[in-house]
Amino acid sequence: ITLPPEHVLERQPGGTFRLAQGINQIAVVIIGGDLAKLGVDMRDLVITDPGGNVITAGEGQVRYELGEDDDDQVQRSFGVKLAAVTLPEAPLAGFPATVDAAILVARLPGPPPAGPSRAALARGRDAGGALELDLARLRWGALELEIAGTVTLDEEFRPLGAFAMRIAGYDELLATLTGTGALSPTQGLAIGAVLDAVAVDDGQGGRRAEIALTAQDGRLNVGLVPVAP
């Protein structure tokens, strides 16, 4: 399906969102009444919100597929790719307003939760439901970040997961997060020291660190250093 070059989305209350793009194609496959595949391709996307703020993206792709895993269990696969995303202003001081690239690839084995209620989430969790994050990648200014891992919910519905993280350009990120109060100075120094200890030269004059992230008991840890709460 090839759509018209401009769309208008009404949000009540609030106003109108306008979307314009050079190419917008949608491919849909429905089998047995279920959405089996979805693909959306966009170029030169322009989004204008009710306040007149403009967000642009040079390229955008969205993918969804209903299939089976290696054990013949139902799973849903998701993918989002964005390139050259320019925001009205940089969300973090010291970083550019343009995000060079963002990619998310994930899988959700088993049936999806029947709803957002705690009971429905508990049934999905107890049935083995966990989000398999195959890749989350961000290139934004000097920051290059890759994360992969698995996350579910614990008995108190808090994130429970383990991830492998690769990061370059973390000095600028830590300085910004410490400066805005998102991290305490002690946390910023401790995380920086842990990353420095495992970092290697990236061959381009910078440093790249690979380290584990864990979410457990309501805490997020970089290596052994707690980040939140």
Coordinates of C-alpha atoms in Angstrom, one line a residue:
I1 CA 0.0 0.0 0.0
T2 CA 1.4 3.4 -1.0
L3 CA -0.1 6.2 1.0
P4 CA -0.6 9.9 0.2
P5 CA 2.3 12.3 1.0
E6 CA 0.6 13.9 4.0
H7 CA -1.5 12.6 6.9
V8 CA -3.4 14.5 9.6
L9 CA -3.9 12.8 13.0
E10 CA -6.4 14.4 15.4
R11 CA -5.8 14.1 19.1
Q12 CA -8.7 15.0 21.4
P13 CA -8.1 17.1 23.4
G14 CA -4.9 18.6 22.2
G15 CA -4.9 19.5 18.6
T16 CA -3.6 18.1 15.3
F17 CA -0.4 16.2 14.4
R18 CA 0.7 16.5 10.8
L19 CA 2.9 13.8 9.1
A20 CA 4.5 14.4 5.7
Q21 CA 7.0 12.2 3.9
G22 CA 8.4 11.5 0.5
I23 CA 7.7 7.8 0.6
N24 CA 5.4 5.9 2.9
Q25 CA 4.7 2.2 2.1
I26 CA 2.9 -0.3 4.3
A27 CA 2.8 -4.1 3.7
V28 CA 0.3 -6.1 5.7
V29 CA -0.2 -9.9 5.9
I30 CA -3.2 -11.3 7.8
I31 CA -3.6 -15.0 8.3
G32 CA -6.7 -16.5 10.0
G33 CA -7.8 -13.1 11.3
D34 CA -4.4 -12.4 13.0
L35 CA -1.9 -9.9 11.9
A36 CA 1.0 -12.0 10.7
K37 CA 3.3 -9.4 9.2
L38 CA 3.6 -5.6 9.1
G39 CA 6.1 -3.5 7.4
V40 CA 6.3 0.3 7.3
D41 CA 8.9 2.2 5.3
M42 CA 9.3 6.0 5.4
R43 CA 11.7 8.5 4.1
D44 CA 12.1 12.2 4.8
L45 CA 9.5 12.0 7.5
V46 CA 8.3 15.3 9.0
I47 CA 6.1 15.4 12.1
T48 CA 4.5 18.7 13.3
D49 CA 2.8 18.6 16.7
P50 CA 0.0 20.9 17.8
G51 CA 2.5 23.4 19.2
G52 CA 4.2 23.8 15.8
N53 CA 7.3 21.8 16.9
V54 CA 8.9 19.8 14.1
I55 CA 10.6 16.4 14.3
T56 CA 12.2 15.1 11.1
A57 CA 13.7 11.7 10.3
G58 CA 15.7 10.9 7.1
E59 CA 14.6 7.2 7.2
G60 CA 12.2 5.1 9.3
Q61 CA 11.3 1.4 9.2
V62 CA 8.9 -0.6 11.4
R63 CA 8.6 -4.4 11.3
Y64 CA 6.4 -6.9 13.0
E65 CA 6.1 -10.7 12.5
L66 CA 4.1 -13.4 14.1
G67 CA 5.9 -16.7 14.0
E68 CA 7.4 -19.6 16.0
D69 CA 10.6 -20.0 18.0
D70 CA 12.9 -23.0 17.8
D71 CA 10.6 -24.9 20.2
D72 CA 7.6 -24.3 18.0
Q73 CA 6.1 -21.8 20.4
V74 CA 4.4 -18.7 19.3
Q75 CA 6.5 -15.5 19.3
R76 CA 6.2 -12.0 18.1
S77 CA 9.2 -10.2 16.6
F78 CA 9.5 -6.4 16.5
G79 CA 11.9 -4.1 14.8
V80 CA 12.2 -0.3 14.6
K81 CA 15.0 1.6 12.7
L82 CA 15.3 5.4 12.6
A83 CA 18.1 7.5 11.0
A84 CA 18.9 11.2 11.1
V85 CA 16.2 12.1 13.6
T86 CA 16.2 15.8 14.4
L87 CA 14.3 17.0 17.5
P88 CA 13.2 20.6 18.2
E89 CA 15.9 20.8 20.8
A90 CA 18.5 18.4 22.3
P91 CA 16.9 16.4 25.2
L92 CA 20.3 16.3 27.0
A93 CA 22.6 19.3 27.4
G94 CA 25.8 18.9 25.5
F95 CA 24.4 16.5 22.9
P96 CA 23.2 17.5 19.4
A97 CA 19.6 17.8 18.5
T98 CA 20.1 15.1 15.8
V99 CA 20.2 11.5 16.7
D100 CA 22.3 9.7 14.0
A101 CA 20.7 6.3 14.3
A102 CA 18.4 4.3 16.6
I103 CA 17.6 0.6 16.2
L104 CA 15.5 -1.8 18.3
V105 CA 15.1 -5.5 17.6
A106 CA 13.1 -7.6 20.1
R107 CA 11.1 -10.8 20.4
L108 CA 8.2 -11.7 22.8
P109 CA 7.7 -15.4 23.1
G110 CA 4.3 -16.8 24.1
P111 CA 0.9 -15.1 24.0
P112 CA 0.9 -11.4 24.8
P113 CA -0.6 -10.2 28.1
A114 CA -4.4 -10.0 28.0
G115 CA -4.1 -6.4 29.3
P116 CA -2.1 -4.1 31.5
S117 CA -3.6 -5.4 34.8
R118 CA -1.3 -7.0 37.3
A119 CA -3.2 -10.3 37.1
A120 CA -2.7 -10.4 33.3
L121 CA 1.0 -9.5 33.6
A122 CA 1.4 -12.1 36.2
R123 CA -0.1 -14.8 34.0
G124 CA 2.1 -13.8 31.1
R125 CA 5.2 -13.8 33.4
D126 CA 4.4 -17.2 35.0
A127 CA 3.9 -18.7 31.5
G128 CA 7.5 -17.8 30.7
G129 CA 6.8 -14.5 29.0
A130 CA 10.0 -12.4 28.8
L131 CA 11.2 -9.8 26.4
E132 CA 14.2 -10.9 24.4
L133 CA 16.1 -7.8 23.4
D134 CA 18.2 -8.9 20.5
L135 CA 19.6 -5.4 19.9
A136 CA 19.1 -1.8 21.0
R137 CA 21.6 0.5 19.3
L138 CA 22.0 4.3 19.6
R139 CA 24.4 6.6 17.8
W140 CA 24.1 10.1 19.1
G141 CA 26.9 12.5 18.8
A142 CA 30.0 11.0 20.5
L143 CA 27.8 8.3 22.2
E144 CA 27.6 4.8 20.7
L145 CA 25.6 2.4 22.7
E146 CA 24.6 -1.3 22.1
I147 CA 22.5 -3.4 24.5
A148 CA 21.2 -7.0 24.3
G149 CA 19.6 -9.2 26.8
T150 CA 16.4 -10.5 28.4
V151 CA 14.0 -8.9 30.8
T152 CA 10.9 -10.0 32.6
L153 CA 9.0 -9.0 35.8
D154 CA 9.8 -10.2 39.4
E155 CA 7.1 -11.0 42.0
E156 CA 6.7 -7.3 42.7
F157 CA 6.4 -6.5 39.0
R158 CA 9.8 -4.8 38.9
P159 CA 12.1 -5.3 35.9
L160 CA 14.3 -8.4 36.3
G161 CA 16.9 -8.9 33.6
A162 CA 20.5 -9.2 32.5
F163 CA 22.1 -7.4 29.5
A164 CA 25.4 -7.0 27.8
M165 CA 26.3 -3.4 27.0
R166 CA 28.9 -2.0 24.7
I167 CA 29.4 1.8 25.0
A168 CA 31.8 4.4 23.6
G169 CA 31.7 8.1 24.3
Y170 CA 30.5 7.5 27.9
D171 CA 32.5 10.4 29.4
E172 CA 30.2 13.0 27.8
L173 CA 27.1 11.0 28.9
L174 CA 28.2 10.6 32.5
A175 CA 29.1 14.3 32.7
T176 CA 25.7 15.3 31.5
L177 CA 23.8 12.9 33.8
T178 CA 25.9 14.0 36.8
G179 CA 25.4 17.7 35.9
T180 CA 21.6 17.3 35.6
G181 CA 21.4 15.3 38.9
A182 CA 20.3 12.1 37.3
L183 CA 23.4 10.6 38.8
S184 CA 25.1 11.6 42.0
P185 CA 28.7 12.7 41.7
T186 CA 29.7 9.5 43.5
Q187 CA 27.8 7.3 41.1
G188 CA 29.2 9.2 38.1
L189 CA 32.8 8.7 39.3
A190 CA 32.2 5.0 40.2
I191 CA 30.6 4.1 36.9
G192 CA 33.3 6.0 35.0
A193 CA 36.0 4.1 36.9
V194 CA 34.3 0.7 36.2
L195 CA 34.0 1.5 32.5
D196 CA 37.6 2.8 32.3
A197 CA 38.8 -0.4 33.8
V198 CA 37.3 -2.6 31.1
A199 CA 37.6 -0.1 28.1
V200 CA 39.8 -0.8 25.1
D201 CA 40.9 1.3 22.2
D202 CA 38.3 1.4 19.5
G203 CA 40.9 2.0 16.7
Q204 CA 39.6 5.5 16.1
G205 CA 41.2 7.4 18.9
G206 CA 38.5 6.6 21.4
R207 CA 37.7 4.0 24.1
R208 CA 35.0 1.4 24.1
A209 CA 33.8 -0.6 27.1
E210 CA 31.9 -3.8 27.3
I211 CA 30.1 -4.6 30.6
A212 CA 27.1 -6.3 32.1
L213 CA 23.9 -4.5 33.1
T214 CA 21.5 -6.1 35.6
A215 CA 18.1 -5.2 36.9
Q216 CA 17.1 -6.9 40.1
D217 CA 15.3 -6.1 43.3
G218 CA 14.3 -2.7 41.9
R219 CA 17.9 -1.7 41.2
L220 CA 19.8 -1.1 37.9
N221 CA 23.5 -1.9 38.1
V222 CA 26.4 -1.2 35.8
G223 CA 28.7 -4.0 36.6
L224 CA 28.6 -3.9 40.4
V225 CA 27.7 -0.2 40.7
P226 CA 24.1 0.7 41.4
V227 CA 22.6 3.4 39.1
A228 CA 19.0 3.5 40.3
P229 CA 17.1 4.0 42.4

